[in-house]
XYZ file of C-alpha atoms in Angstrom:
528
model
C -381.040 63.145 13.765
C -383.714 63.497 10.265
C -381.951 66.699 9.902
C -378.268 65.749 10.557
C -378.810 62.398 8.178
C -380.266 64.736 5.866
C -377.291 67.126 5.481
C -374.944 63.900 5.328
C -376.761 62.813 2.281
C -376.227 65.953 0.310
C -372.708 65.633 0.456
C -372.686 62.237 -0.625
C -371.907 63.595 -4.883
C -368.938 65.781 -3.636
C -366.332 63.518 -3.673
C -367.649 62.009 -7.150
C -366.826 65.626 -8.262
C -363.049 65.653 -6.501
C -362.297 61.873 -8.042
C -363.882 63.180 -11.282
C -361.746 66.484 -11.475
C -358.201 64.677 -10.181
C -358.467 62.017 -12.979
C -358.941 64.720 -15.110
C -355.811 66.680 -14.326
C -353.884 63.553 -13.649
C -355.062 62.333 -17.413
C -353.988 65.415 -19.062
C -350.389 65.602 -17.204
C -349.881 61.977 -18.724
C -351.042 63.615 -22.032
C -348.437 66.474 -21.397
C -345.516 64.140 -20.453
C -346.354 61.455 -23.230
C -346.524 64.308 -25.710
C -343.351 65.866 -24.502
C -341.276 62.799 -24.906
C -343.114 62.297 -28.274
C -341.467 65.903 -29.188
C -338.142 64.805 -27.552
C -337.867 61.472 -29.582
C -338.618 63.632 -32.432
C -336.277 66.481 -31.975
C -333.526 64.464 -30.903
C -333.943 61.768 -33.800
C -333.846 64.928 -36.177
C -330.875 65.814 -34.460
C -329.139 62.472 -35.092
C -330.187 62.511 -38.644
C -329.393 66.042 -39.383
C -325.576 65.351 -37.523
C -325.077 61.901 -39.530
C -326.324 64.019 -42.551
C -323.445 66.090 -42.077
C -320.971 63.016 -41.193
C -321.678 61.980 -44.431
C -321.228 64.861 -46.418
C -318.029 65.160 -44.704
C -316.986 61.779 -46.020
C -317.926 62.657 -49.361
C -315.337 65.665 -49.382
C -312.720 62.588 -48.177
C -314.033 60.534 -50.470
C -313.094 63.364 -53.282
C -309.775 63.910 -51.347
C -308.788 60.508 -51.553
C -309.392 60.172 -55.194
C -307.267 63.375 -56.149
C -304.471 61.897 -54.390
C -304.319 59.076 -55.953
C -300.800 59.058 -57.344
C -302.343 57.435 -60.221
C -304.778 60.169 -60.972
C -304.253 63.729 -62.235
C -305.940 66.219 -60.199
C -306.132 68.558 -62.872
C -308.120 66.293 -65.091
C -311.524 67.610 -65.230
C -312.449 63.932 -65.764
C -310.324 62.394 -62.708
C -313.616 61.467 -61.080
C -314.905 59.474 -63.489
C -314.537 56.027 -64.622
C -311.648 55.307 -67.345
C -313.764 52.471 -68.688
C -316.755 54.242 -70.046
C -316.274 56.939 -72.848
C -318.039 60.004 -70.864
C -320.066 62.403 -72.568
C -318.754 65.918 -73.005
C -319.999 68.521 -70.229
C -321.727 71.892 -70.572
C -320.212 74.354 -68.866
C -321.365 75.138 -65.434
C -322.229 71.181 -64.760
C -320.929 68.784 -63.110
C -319.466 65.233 -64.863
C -319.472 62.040 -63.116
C -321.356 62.294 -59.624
C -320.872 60.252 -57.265
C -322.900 57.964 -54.712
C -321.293 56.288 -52.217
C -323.510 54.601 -49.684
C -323.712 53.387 -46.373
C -325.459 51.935 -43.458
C -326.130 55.381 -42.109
C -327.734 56.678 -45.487
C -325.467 57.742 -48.580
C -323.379 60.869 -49.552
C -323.656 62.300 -53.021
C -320.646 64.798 -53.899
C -319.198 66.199 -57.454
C -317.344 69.449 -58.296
C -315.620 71.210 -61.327
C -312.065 71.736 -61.668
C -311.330 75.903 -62.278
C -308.030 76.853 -63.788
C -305.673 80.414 -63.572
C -303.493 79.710 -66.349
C -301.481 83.312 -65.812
C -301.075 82.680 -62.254
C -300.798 79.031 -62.759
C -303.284 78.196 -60.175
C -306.407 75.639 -60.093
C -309.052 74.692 -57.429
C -311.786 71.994 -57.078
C -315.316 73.614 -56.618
C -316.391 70.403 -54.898
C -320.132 69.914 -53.046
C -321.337 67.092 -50.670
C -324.644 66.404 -49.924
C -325.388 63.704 -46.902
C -328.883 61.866 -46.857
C -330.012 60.120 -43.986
C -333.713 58.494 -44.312
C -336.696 59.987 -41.391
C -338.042 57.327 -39.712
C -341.093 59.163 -38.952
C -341.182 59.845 -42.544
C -341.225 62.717 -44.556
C -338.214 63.665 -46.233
C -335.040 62.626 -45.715
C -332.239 64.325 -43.517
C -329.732 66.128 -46.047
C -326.654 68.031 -45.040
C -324.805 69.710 -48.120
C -321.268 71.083 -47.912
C -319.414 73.239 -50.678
C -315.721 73.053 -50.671
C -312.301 74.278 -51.950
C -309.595 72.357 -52.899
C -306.776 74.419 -54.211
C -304.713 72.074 -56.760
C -300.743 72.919 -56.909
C -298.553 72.348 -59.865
C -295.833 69.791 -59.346
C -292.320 70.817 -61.060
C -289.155 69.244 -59.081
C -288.859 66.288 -56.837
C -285.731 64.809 -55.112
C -283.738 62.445 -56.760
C -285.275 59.266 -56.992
C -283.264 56.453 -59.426
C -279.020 56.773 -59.324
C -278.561 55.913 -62.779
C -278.738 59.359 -63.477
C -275.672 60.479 -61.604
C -274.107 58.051 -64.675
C -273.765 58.154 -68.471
C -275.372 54.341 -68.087
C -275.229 52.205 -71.121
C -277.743 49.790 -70.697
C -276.873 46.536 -73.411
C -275.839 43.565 -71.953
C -275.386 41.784 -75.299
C -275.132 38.049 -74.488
C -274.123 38.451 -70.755
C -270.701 36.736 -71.511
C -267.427 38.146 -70.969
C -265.884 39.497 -74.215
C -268.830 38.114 -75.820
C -268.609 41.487 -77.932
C -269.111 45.273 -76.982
C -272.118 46.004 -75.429
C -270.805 50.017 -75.275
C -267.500 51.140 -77.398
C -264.915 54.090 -76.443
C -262.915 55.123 -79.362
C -260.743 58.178 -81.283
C -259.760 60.047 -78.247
C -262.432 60.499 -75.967
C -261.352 61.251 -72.834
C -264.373 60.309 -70.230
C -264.493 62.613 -67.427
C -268.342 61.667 -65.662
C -269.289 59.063 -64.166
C -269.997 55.570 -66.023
C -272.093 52.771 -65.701
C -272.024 49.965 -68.304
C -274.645 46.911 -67.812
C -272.689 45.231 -70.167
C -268.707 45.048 -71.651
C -267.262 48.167 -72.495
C -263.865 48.571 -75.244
C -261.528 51.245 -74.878
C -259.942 51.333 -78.949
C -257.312 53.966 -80.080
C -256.460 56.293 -77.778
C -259.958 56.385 -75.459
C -259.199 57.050 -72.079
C -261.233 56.884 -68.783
C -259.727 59.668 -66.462
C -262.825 60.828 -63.454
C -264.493 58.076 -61.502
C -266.433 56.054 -60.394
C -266.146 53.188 -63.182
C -268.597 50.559 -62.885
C -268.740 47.753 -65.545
C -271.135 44.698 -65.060
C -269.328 42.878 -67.793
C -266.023 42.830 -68.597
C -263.167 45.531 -69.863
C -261.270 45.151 -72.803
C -258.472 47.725 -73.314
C -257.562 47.217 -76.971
C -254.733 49.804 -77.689
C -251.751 50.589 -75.590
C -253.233 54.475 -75.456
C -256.219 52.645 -73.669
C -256.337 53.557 -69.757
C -258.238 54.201 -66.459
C -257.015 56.771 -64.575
C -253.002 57.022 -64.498
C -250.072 56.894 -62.799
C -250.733 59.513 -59.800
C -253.711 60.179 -61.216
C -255.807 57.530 -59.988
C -259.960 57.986 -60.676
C -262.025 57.234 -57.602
C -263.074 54.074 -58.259
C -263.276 51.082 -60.499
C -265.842 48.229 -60.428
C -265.540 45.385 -63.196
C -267.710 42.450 -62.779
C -266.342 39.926 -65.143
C -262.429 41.174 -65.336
C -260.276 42.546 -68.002
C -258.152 41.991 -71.109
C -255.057 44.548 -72.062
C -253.941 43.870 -75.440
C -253.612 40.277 -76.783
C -253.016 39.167 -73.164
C -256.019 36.506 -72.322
C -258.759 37.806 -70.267
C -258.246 37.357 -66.528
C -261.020 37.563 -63.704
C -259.471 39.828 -61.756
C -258.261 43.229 -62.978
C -255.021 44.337 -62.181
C -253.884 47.431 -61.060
C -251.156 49.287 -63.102
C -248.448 46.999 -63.652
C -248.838 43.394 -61.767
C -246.539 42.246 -59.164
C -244.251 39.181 -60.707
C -246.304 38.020 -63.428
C -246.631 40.170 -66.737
C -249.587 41.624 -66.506
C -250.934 44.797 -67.472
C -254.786 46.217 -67.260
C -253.275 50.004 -67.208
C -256.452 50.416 -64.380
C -255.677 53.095 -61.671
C -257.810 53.345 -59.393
C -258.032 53.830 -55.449
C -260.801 50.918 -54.897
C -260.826 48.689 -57.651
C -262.687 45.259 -57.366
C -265.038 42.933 -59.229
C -268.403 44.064 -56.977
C -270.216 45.998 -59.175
C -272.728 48.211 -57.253
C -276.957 47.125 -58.154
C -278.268 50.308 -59.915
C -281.430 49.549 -61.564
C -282.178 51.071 -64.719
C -285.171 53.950 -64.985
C -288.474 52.648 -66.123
C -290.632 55.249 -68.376
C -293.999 55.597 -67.909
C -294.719 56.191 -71.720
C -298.268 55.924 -71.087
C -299.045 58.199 -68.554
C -297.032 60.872 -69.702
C -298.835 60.802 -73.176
C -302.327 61.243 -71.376
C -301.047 63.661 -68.701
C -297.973 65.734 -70.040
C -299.019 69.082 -70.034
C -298.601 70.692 -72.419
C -299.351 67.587 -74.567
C -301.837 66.142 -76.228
C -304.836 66.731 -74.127
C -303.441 69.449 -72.055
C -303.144 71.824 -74.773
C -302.079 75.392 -75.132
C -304.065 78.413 -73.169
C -305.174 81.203 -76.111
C -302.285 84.171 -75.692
C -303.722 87.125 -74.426
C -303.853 90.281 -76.330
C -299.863 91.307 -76.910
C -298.608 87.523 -76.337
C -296.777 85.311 -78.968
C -299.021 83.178 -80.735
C -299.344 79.078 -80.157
C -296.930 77.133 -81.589
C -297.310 75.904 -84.982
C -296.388 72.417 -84.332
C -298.923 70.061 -82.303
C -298.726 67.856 -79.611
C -300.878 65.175 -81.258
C -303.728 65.512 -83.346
C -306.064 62.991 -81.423
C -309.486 62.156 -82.478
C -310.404 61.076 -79.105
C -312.160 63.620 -77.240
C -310.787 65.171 -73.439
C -313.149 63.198 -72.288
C -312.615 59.912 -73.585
C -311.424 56.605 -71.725
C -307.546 56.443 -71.379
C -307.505 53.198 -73.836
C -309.242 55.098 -76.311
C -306.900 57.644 -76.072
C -303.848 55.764 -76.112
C -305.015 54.261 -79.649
C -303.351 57.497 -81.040
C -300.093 57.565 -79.669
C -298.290 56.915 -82.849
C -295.579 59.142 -83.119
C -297.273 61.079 -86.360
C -296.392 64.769 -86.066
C -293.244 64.433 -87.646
C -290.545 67.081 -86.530
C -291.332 69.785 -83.909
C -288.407 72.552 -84.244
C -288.649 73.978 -80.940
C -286.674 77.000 -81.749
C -287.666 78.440 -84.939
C -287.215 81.909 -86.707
C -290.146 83.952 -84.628
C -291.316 83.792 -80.874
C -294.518 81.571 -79.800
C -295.600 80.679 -76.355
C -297.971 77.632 -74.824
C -298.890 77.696 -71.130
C -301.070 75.634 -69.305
C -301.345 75.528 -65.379
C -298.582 73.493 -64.771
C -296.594 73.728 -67.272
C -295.078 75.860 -70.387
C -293.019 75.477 -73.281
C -292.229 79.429 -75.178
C -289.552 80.803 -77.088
C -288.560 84.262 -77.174
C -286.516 84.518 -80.773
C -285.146 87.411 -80.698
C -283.757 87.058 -76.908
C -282.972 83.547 -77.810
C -284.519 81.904 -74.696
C -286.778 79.042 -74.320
C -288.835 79.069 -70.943
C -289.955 75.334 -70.109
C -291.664 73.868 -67.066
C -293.312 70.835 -66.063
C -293.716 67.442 -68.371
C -294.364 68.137 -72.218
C -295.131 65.376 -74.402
C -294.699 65.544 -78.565
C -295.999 62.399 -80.310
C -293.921 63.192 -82.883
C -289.933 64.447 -82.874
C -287.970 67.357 -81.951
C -285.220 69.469 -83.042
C -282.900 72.599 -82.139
C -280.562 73.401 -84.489
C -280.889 77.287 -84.909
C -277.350 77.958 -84.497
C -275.377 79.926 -81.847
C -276.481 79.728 -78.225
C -279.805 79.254 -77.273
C -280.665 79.243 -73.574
C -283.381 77.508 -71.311
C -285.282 78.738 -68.633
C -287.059 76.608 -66.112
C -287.343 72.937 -65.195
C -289.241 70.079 -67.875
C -288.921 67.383 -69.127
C -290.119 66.804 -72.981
C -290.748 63.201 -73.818
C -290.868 62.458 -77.469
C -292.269 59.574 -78.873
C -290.055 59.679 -81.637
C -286.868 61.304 -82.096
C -284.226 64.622 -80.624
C -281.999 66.560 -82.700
C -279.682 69.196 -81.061
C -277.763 70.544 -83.926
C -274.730 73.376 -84.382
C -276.123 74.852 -80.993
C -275.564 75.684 -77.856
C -278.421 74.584 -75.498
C -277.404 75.467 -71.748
C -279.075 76.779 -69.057
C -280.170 79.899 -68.615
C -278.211 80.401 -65.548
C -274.897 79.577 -67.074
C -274.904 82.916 -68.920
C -274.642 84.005 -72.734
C -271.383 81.990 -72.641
C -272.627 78.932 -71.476
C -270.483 78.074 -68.753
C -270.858 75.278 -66.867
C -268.788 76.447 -63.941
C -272.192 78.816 -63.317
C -275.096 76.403 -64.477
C -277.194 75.944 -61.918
C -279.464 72.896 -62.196
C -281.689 73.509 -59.137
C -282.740 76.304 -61.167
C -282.567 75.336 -64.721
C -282.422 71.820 -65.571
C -284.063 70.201 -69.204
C -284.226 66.554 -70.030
C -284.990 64.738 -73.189
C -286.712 61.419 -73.047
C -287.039 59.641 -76.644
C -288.866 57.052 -77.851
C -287.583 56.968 -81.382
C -285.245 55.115 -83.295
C -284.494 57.189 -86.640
C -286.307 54.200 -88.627
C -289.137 56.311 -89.624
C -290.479 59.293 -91.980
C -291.703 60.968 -88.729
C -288.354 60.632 -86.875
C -285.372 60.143 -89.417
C -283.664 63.139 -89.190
C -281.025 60.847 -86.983
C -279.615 57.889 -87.980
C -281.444 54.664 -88.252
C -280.744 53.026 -84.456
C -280.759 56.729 -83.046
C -282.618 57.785 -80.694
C -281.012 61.010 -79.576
C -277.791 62.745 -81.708
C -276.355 65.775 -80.872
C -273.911 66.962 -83.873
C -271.410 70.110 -83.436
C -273.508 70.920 -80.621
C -273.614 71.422 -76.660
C -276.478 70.539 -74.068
C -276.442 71.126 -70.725
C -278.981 68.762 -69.193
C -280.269 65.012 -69.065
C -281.027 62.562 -72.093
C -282.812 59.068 -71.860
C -283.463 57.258 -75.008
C -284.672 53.995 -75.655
C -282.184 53.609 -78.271
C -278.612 55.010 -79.524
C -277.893 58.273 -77.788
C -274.903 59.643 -80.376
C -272.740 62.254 -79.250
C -271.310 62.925 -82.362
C -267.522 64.945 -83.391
C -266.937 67.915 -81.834
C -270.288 67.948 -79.703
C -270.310 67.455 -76.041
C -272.990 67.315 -73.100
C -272.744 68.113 -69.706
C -275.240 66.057 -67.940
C -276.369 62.241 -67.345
C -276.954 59.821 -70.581
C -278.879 57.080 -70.379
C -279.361 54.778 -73.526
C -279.129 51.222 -74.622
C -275.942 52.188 -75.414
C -273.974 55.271 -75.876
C -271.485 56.711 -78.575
C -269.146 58.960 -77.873
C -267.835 61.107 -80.130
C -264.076 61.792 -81.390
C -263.414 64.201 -79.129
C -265.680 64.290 -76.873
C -265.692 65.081 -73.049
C -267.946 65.610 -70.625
C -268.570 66.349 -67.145
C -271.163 66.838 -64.464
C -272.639 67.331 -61.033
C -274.919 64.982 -59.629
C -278.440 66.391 -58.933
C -279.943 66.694 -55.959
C -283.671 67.641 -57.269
C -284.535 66.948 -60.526
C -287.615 67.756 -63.137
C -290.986 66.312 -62.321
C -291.364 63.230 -65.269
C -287.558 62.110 -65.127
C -287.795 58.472 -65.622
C -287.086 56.374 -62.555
C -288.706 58.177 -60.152
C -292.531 58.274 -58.690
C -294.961 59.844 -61.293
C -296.768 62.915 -59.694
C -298.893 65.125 -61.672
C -300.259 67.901 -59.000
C -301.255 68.045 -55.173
C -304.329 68.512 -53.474
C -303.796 70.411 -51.054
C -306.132 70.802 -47.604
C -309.605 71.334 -48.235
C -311.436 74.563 -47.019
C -315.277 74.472 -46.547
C -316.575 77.643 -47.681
C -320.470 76.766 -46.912
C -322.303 74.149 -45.393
């Protein structure tokens, strides 16, 4: 029994050993698991920052996206991302104006690029980056995420119809509002209108003026002065005849109604023909011009100016766009301060050959060929002229605003598709279509070579094309254009006819419709 207790008490430490050596194992598996899910939490909040990181460098390229489509921003404007209230300092080359920080709850996104231009191929891109920061809770530095980005820009040049005034020569004076109150547009001599015609106001028909293509559409009243006066004829009726506040034939008083031909039992003659003829005007609003933004964006134009020719290429044209002091990079109100219509008369088609391109757009003449290649929105802030003589043709689709005056002069001016004859039959205007758009009024140094209330004249000459002027358009003896007129009110000259099509697409900067300078198109991430 000694002996057995004996052996009993020498075991008595062993399972102080067993307890010892299972809390140890036991203690470092807890150490293991709580270190583990230490790592875990770690890994998988770097993985939520690095992914929100990203999310916000993606937003940054939307962010950059959203801004260059912006109808009211030019995505060709190096400066487009920064703010037009704050004169911005001009950039070195190979950095980046105006950065951008946009935060949010998540952290904040940090994105700029630089706007890269192919004038020959008339091609631009965005070289745009993002970078995303998210804060580390565990500290350290922050989560970042940075992705680069191409945004290819395209040139805009056409767009579909937008305003129907301009399927109209559309007088816009409504003089007092009053029938007869005077003659808000005049037809005299023997004009013979063949286009379509929209008068906001009254319209008189003296000596032998005649109305003979449709539609008609007079807001005011009609006053056929002359017995040669007429719309339409017998057997020849035009299409149709609106006039709002009725007619007078003669001495005959002025009745509300017009009449057609010769009236029923009562002596009454309008000499209107017309297949629908009523006193419901249709509601055609007239085109408002976006002086402004055509000035800061027309390219070329003042601060779009002319690529340097290439070796072999005409040289720049002598005359200039503007001569701003403002810098490129200036705030928009600065640099509408020098639109002032001060560089006097540009003559677009002078005695030797020049050529300005930008990436979307291009005014050059070719003298010897006798061709001037436009495309896009050009703005002078001065006047204009072509009065070389003989035909000249255009190429392309524009539309040159002036902030002063147009002369067309003992030329031809047609389209390039209507051949060296200039035929209208074979003008195609979804191919080559020019409009004028003048600001001037003939009043001064800069813009008189047209009469004082001109805005546009055209004198022994033909156009083929579109004209809107603020003031007079005067289509003087023996001159004639083919295309849409739209002035405050129009003169006709003493022989003059005219005719068109109406336009389906039309130059990008026609007034009326929805100012668009360039697209954006998709972006593509090329690293990230």
């Amino acid at each position: 029994m000694t002996r057995l207790r004996r052996l009993f008490q020498e075991e008595q430490g062993f399972a102080l050993v067993i307890a010892l050596g299972v809390t140890v194992v036991f203690g470092l598996m807890v150490v293991t698991v709580i270190e583990s899910a230490r790592s875990n939490s770690r890994s998988s909040t770097m993985s939520v920052g690095r992914m929100s990181a990203y999310n916000l460098a993606e937003a940054g390229i939307n962010n950059a996206m959203s801004a260059l489509r912006l109808t009211t921003n030019n995505a060709l404007d190096d400066y487009v991302f920064c703010a037009v209230s704050v004169t911005v300092p001009t950039v070195a080359a190979g950095t980046y104006p105006c950065k951008h920080t946009d935060t949010y709850s998540s952290g904040k996104v940090i994105w700029y690029g630089t706007l890269y231009r192919n004038v020959a191929a008339a091609t631009a891109y965005w070289d745009l980056f993002s970078t995303g920061y998210v804060r580390n809770p565990n500290g350290g530095a922050d989560y970042t995420k940075t992705l680069r980005a191409t945004i290819p820009v395209v040139p805009v040049t056409t767009q579909p119809l937008n305003n129907p005034s301009w399927n109209y020569i559309f007088s816009r004076n409504t003089g007092t509002g009053l029938p007869l109150s005077g003659c808000d547009m005049t037809l005299q001599n023997s004009v013979n209108v063949t286009s379509p015609l929209y008068v906001m106001g009254n319209l008189c028909l003296k000596n032998t003026a005649k109305i003979s293509k449709g539609p008609l559409i007079v807001k005011g009243s009609l006053d056929l002065q002359q017995s040669g006066n007429q719309a339409g004829a017998p057997g020849a009726e035009i299409s149709e005849a609106h006039i709002g506040h009725g007619c007078r034939y003669l001495a005959q008083l002025l009745h509300t109604v017009c009449v057609y031909g010769l009236g029923g039992t009562i002596p009454i003659r309008d000499n209107i023909w017309a297949t629908i003829l009523d006193s419901s005007p249709p509601a055609v609003t007239p085109p408002t011009v976006n002086w402004n933004d055509w000035y800061l964006n027309g390219s070329p134009g003042p601060y779009f100016p002319c690529a340097a020719p290439q070796a072999g290429e005409p040289a720049n044209p002598t005359f200039l766009f503007d001569s701003p002091v403002a810098s490129v990079s200036d705030s928009d109100a600065n640099k509408l301060t020098y639109k002032n219509d001060s560089q006097g008369i540009a003559n677009l088609t002078p005695s030797s050959s020049y050529q300005c391109k930008t990436v979307n757009g291009e005014i050059s003449w070719d003298y010897p060929s006798k061709v001037l290649t436009v495309n896009g929105t050009i703005f002078l802030d001065g006047s204009a002229k072509v009065d070389i003589g003989g035909v000249v043709r255009y190429k392309g689709q524009a539309t040159i605003y002036t902030s002063g005056t147009v002369l067309v002069k003992n030329t031809q001016l047609c389209g390039y598709s209507a051949g060296a004859s200039c035929t209208f039959a074979n003008w195609d205007s979804t191919k080559d279509l020019l409009g004028f758009v003048a600001n001037g009024n003939g009043s001064l140094p800069a813009d008189s070579q047209v009469p004082s209330g001109d805005g546009v004249q055209f004198v022994s000459s033909y156009f083929q094309g579109a004209v809107y002027a603020t003031n007079i358009i005067e289509i003087g003896t023996t001159a004639t254009v083919d295309g849409p007129l739209d002035g405050s009110t129009v003169i006709l000259g003493q022989s003059s006819t005219s005719t068109f099509n109406g336009y389906t697409f039309v130059p990008v900067g026609m007034p009326g419709n929805p100012t668009i300078f360039a697209l954006a198109q998709t972006p593509q991430v090329t690293g990230g």
